[in-house]
GROMACS .gro file of C-alpha atoms in nm:
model
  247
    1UNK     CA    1   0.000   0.000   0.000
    2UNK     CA    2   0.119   0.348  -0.002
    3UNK     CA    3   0.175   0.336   0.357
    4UNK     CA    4   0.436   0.102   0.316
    5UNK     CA    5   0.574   0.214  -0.002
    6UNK     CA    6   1.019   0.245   0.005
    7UNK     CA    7   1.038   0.481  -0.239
    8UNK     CA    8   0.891   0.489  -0.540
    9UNK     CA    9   0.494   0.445  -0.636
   10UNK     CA   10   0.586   0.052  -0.715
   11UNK     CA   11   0.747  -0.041  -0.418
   12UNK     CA   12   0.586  -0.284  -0.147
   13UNK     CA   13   0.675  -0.387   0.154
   14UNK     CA   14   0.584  -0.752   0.156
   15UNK     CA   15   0.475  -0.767   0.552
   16UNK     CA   16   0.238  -0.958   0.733
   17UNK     CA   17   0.074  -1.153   1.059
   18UNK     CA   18   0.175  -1.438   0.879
   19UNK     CA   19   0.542  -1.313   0.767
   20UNK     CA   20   0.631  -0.991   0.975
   21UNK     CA   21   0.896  -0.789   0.805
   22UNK     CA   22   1.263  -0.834   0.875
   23UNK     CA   23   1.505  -0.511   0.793
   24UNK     CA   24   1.798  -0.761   0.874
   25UNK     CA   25   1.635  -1.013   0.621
   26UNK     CA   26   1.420  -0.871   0.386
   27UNK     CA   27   1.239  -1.157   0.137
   28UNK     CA   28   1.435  -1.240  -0.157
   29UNK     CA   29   1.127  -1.183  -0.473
   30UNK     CA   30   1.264  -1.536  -0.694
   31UNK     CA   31   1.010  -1.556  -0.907
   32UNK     CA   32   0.727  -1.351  -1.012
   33UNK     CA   33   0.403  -1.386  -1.273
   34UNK     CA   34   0.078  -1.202  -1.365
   35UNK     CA   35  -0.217  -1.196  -1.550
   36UNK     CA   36  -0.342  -1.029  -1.831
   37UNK     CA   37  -0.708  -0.947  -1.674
   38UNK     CA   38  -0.575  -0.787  -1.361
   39UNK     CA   39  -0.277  -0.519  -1.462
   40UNK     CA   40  -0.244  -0.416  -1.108
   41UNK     CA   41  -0.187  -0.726  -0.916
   42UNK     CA   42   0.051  -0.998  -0.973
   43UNK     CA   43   0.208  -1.282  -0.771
   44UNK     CA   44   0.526  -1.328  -0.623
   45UNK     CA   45   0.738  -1.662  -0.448
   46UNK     CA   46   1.004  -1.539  -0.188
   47UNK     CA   47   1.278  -1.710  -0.057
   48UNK     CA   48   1.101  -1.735   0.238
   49UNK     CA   49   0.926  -1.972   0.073
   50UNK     CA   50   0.621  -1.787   0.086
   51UNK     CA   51   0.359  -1.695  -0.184
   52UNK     CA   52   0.250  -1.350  -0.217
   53UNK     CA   53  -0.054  -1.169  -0.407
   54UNK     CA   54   0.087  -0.820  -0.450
   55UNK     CA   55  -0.156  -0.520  -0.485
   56UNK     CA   56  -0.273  -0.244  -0.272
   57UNK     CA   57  -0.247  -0.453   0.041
   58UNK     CA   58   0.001  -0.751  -0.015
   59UNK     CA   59  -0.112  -1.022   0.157
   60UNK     CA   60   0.051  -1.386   0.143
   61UNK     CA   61  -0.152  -1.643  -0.023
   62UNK     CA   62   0.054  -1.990   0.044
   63UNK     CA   63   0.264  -1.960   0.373
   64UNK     CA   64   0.605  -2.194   0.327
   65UNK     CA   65   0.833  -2.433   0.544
   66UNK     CA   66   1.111  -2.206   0.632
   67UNK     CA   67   1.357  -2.543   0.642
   68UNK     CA   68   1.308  -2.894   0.538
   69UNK     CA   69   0.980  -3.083   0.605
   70UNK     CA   70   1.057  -3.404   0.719
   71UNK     CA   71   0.695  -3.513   0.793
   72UNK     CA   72   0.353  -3.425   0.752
   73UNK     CA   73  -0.008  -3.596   0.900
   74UNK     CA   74  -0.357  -3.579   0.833
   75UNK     CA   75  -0.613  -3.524   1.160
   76UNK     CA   76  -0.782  -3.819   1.228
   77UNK     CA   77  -1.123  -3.724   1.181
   78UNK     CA   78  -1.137  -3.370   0.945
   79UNK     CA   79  -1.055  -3.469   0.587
   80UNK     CA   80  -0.954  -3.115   0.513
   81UNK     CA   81  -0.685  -3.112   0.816
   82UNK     CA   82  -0.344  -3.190   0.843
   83UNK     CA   83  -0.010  -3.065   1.066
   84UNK     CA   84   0.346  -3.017   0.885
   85UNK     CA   85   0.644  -2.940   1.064
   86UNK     CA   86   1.034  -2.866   0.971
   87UNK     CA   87   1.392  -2.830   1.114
   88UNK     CA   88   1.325  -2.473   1.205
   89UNK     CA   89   1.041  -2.586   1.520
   90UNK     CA   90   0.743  -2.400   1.370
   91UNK     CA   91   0.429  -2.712   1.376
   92UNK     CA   92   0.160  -2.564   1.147
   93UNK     CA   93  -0.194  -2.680   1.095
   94UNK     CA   94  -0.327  -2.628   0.769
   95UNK     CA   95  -0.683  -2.620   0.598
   96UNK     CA   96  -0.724  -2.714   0.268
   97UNK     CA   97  -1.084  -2.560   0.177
   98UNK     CA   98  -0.871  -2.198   0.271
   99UNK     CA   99  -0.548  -2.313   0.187
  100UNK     CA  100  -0.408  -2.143   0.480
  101UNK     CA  101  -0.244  -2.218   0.796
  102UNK     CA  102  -0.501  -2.157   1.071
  103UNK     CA  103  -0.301  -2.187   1.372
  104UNK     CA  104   0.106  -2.253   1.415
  105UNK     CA  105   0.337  -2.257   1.708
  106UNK     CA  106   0.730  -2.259   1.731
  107UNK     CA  107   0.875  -2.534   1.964
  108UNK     CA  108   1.199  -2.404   1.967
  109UNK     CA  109   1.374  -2.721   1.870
  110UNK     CA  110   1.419  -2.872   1.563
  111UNK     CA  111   1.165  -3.126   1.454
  112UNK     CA  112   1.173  -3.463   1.266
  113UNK     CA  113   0.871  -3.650   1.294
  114UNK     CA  114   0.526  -3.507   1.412
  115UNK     CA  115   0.178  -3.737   1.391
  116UNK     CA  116  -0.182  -3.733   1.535
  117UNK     CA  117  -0.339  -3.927   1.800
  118UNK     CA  118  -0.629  -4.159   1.638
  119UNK     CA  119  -0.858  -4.076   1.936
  120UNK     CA  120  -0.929  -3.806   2.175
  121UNK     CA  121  -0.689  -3.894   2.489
  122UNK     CA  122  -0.697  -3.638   2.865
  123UNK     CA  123  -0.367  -3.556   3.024
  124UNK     CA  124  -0.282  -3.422   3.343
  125UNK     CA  125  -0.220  -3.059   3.197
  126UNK     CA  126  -0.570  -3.036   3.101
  127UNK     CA  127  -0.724  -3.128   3.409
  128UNK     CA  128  -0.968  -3.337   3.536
  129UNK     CA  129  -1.250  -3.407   3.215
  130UNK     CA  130  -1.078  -3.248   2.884
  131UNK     CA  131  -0.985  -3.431   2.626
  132UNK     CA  132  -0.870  -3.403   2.234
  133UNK     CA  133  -0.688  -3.518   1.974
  134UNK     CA  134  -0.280  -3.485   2.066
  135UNK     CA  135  -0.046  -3.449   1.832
  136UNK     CA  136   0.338  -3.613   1.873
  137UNK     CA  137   0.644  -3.469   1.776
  138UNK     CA  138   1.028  -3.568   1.755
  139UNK     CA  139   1.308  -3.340   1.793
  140UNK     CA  140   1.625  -3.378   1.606
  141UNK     CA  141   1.832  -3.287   1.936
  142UNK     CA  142   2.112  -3.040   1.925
  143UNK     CA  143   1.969  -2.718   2.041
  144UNK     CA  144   2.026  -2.417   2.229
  145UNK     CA  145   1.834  -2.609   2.592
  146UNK     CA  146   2.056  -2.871   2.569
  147UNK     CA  147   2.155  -3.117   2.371
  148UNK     CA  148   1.935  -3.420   2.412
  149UNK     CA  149   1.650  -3.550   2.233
  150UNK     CA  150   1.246  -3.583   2.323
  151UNK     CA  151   0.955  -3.595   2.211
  152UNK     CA  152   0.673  -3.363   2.274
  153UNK     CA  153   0.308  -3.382   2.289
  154UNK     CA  154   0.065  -3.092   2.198
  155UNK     CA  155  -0.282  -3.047   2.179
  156UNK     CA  156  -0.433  -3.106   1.862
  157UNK     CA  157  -0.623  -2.762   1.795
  158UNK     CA  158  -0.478  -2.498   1.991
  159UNK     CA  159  -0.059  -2.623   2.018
  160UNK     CA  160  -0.052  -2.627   2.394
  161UNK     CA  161   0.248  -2.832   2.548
  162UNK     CA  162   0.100  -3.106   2.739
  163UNK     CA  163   0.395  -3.321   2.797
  164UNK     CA  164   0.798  -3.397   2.739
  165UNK     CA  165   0.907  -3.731   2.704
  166UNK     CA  166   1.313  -3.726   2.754
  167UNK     CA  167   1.381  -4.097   2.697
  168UNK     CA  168   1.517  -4.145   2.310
  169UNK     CA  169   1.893  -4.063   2.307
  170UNK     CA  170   1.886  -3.994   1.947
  171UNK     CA  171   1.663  -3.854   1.676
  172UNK     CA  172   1.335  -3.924   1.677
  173UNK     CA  173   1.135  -3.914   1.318
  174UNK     CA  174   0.901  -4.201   1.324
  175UNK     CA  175   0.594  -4.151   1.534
  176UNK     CA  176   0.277  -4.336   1.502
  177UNK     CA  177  -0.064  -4.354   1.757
  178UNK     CA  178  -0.211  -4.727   1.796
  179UNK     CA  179  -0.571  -4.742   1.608
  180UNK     CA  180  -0.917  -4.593   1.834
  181UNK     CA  181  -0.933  -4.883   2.032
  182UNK     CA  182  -1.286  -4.760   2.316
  183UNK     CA  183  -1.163  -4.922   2.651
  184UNK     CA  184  -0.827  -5.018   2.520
  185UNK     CA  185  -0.511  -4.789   2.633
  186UNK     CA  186  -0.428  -4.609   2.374
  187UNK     CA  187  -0.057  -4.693   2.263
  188UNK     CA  188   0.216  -4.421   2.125
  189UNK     CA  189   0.524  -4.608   1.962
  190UNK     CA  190   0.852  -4.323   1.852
  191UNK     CA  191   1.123  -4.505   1.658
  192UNK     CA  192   1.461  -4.365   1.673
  193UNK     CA  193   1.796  -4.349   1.552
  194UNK     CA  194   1.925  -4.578   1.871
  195UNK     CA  195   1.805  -4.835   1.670
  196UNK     CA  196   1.510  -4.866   1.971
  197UNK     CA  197   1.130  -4.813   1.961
  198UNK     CA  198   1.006  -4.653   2.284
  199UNK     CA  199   0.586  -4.761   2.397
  200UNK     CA  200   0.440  -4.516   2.578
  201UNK     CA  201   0.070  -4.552   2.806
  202UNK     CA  202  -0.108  -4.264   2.618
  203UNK     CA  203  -0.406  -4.328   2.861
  204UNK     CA  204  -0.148  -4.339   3.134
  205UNK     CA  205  -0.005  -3.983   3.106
  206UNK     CA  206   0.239  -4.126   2.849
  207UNK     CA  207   0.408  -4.378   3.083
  208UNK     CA  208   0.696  -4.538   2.947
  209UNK     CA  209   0.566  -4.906   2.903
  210UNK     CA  210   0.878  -5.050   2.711
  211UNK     CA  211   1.202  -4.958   2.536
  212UNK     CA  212   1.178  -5.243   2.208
  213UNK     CA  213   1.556  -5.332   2.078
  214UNK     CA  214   1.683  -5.562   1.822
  215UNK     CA  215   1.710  -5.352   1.522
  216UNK     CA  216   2.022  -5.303   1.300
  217UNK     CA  217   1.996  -5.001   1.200
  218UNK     CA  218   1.768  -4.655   1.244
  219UNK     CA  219   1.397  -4.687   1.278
  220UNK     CA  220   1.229  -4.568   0.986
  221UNK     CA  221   0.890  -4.662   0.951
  222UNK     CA  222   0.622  -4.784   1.226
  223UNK     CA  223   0.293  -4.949   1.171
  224UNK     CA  224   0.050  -5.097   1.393
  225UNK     CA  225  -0.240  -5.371   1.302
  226UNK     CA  226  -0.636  -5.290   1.401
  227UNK     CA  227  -0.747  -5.458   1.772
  228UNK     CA  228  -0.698  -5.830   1.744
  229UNK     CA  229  -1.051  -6.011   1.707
  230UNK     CA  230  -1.014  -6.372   1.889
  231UNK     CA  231  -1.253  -6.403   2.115
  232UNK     CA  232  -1.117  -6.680   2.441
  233UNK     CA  233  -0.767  -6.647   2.306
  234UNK     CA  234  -0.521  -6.437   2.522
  235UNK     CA  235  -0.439  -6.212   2.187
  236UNK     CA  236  -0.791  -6.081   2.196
  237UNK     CA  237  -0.848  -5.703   2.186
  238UNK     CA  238  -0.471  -5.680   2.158
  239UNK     CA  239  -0.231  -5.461   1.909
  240UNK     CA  240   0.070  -5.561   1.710
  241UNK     CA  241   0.305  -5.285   1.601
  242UNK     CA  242   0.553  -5.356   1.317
  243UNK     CA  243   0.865  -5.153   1.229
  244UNK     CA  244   1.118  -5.125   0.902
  245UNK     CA  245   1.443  -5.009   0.949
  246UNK     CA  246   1.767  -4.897   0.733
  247UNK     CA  247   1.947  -5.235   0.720
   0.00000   0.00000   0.00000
C-alpha cells in the first residue's frame, strides 16, 4: 500500500501476521508472474518460501516451510486437516478448503517427525475431564536447551504443550498412535535413531511401558495392526506394532 511504499509508487513492503517484516532479512522476490485481466496485481514466491498476491495490500496467499519438512499428517477425523512441521520448530496446521495455515506454534527445537493421535486422549495438563486429539512430535536434538533429544506432545487444535518425554537418546522421526481402540489404552510407539522403539501408556499420562531393541539399523517406519478379534484367546483385543528399518 502506499503506507508502506520504500520509495517509489511501485514499491511494497511484503509484511504480514503471517510473515512480519525483517530489515535484517528482507524476502528475496525469486520468481514472479501475472495476468493479463488484472494489470495491477501480480504474484510473487520469496525465498522465504512464501507466496505472495501483490496489490494495494500484499497479503501472502501460500505460507512456506522455512527449512526442510521431514513429515507431515492428516487429523484423524477432518478430511480437510493436516499438521506439517520442519527443522526450524514452527508445527503448522493447515486447511485445505482456505489453503491457509489456521493456527502454528514454534517449539523451539528442531523437529523430525510429528503425527496425530487416532482418538481423543486427557492428560494431566488439562485437568480433570478435557480431552482431544494430541499431536506427537520428535526433535532432532542439538539445540540451544541442551543437547538431548524428546519428544513432545501438543494439543491437537490450539498447540498447547501437554507433555515432554526425555527418553530417546537420538533422533526421533518415526511416530505413530495405535488405532481408536474404546476401553483399550491407547498406545504411542517413537522409533529412533538408537536403533530402539520406545511404547508409551497414552491413557497413562504417556508412561513409558517398554524400550523395544533388536534392530540393525535406524527406525524408519512404524505401523501398527487394528485390535486383534479372537474371542477366548489371550491375543484378543490386543495390538501388534511392526517396524522397518535402514538395514
Amino acid at each position: 500500500s502506499t503506507a508502506d511504499e520504500h520509495a517509489g509508487p511501485n514499491r511494497y513492503r511484503l509484511d504480514s501476521p503471517a510473515a512480519p517484516y525483517d530489515p535484517k532479512n528482507p524476502p528475496m522476490v525469486v520468481s514472479l508472474d501475472c495476468h493479463m485481466a488484472l494489470p495491477t496485481e501480480f504474484v510473487a514466491g520469496t525465498g522465504h518460501c512464501d507466496i505472495w498476491e501483490v496489490d494495494k495490500d500484499p497479503q501472502v496467499i501460500v505460507e512456506g516451510q522455512e527449512e526442510d519438512m521431514w513429515r507431515l499428517c492428516a487429523h484423524p477425523r477432518q478430511p480437510n486437516i493436516f499438521a506439517s512441521t520442519c527443522t526450524s520448530g514452527v508445527v503448522r496446521i493447515w486447511d485445505t478448503t482456505k489453503y491457509d495455515v489456521i493456527v502454528s506454534c514454534n517449539l523451539g527445537f528442531p523437529i523430525t517427525g510429528i503425527t496425530y493421535s487416532n482418538e481423543e486422549y486427557g492428560c494431566t495438563t488439562y485437568g480433570s475431564d478435557k480431552k482431544n486429539f494430541h499431536l506427537a512430535v520428535g526433535s532432532r536434538g542439538g539445540y540451544a536447551k541442551g543437547d538431548w533429544h524428546k519428544v513432545v506432545i501438543i494439543d491437537g487444535t490450539s498447540l498447547q504443550p501437554l507433555k515432554i518425554l526425555k527418553e530417546p537418546v537420538a533422533q526421533v522421526k518415526e511416530l505413530k498412535y495405535s488405532p481408536a481402540n474404546p476401553g483399550g489404552h491407547g498406545m504411542l510407539a517413537c522409533g529412533c535413531d538408537d536403533m530402539a522403539i520406545y511404547v508409551y501408556s497414552v491413557k497413562h499420562d504417556y508412561q513409558l511401558l517398554s524400550k523395544c531393541v533388536g534392530h540393525s539399523g535406524n527406525v524408519e517406519h512404524i505401523d501398527w495392526t487394528l485390535p486383534i478379534s479372537l474371542p477366548g484367546h489371550p491375543l484378543h483385543a490386543s495390538m501388534i506394532f511392526k517396524a522397518v528399518d535402514q538395514s
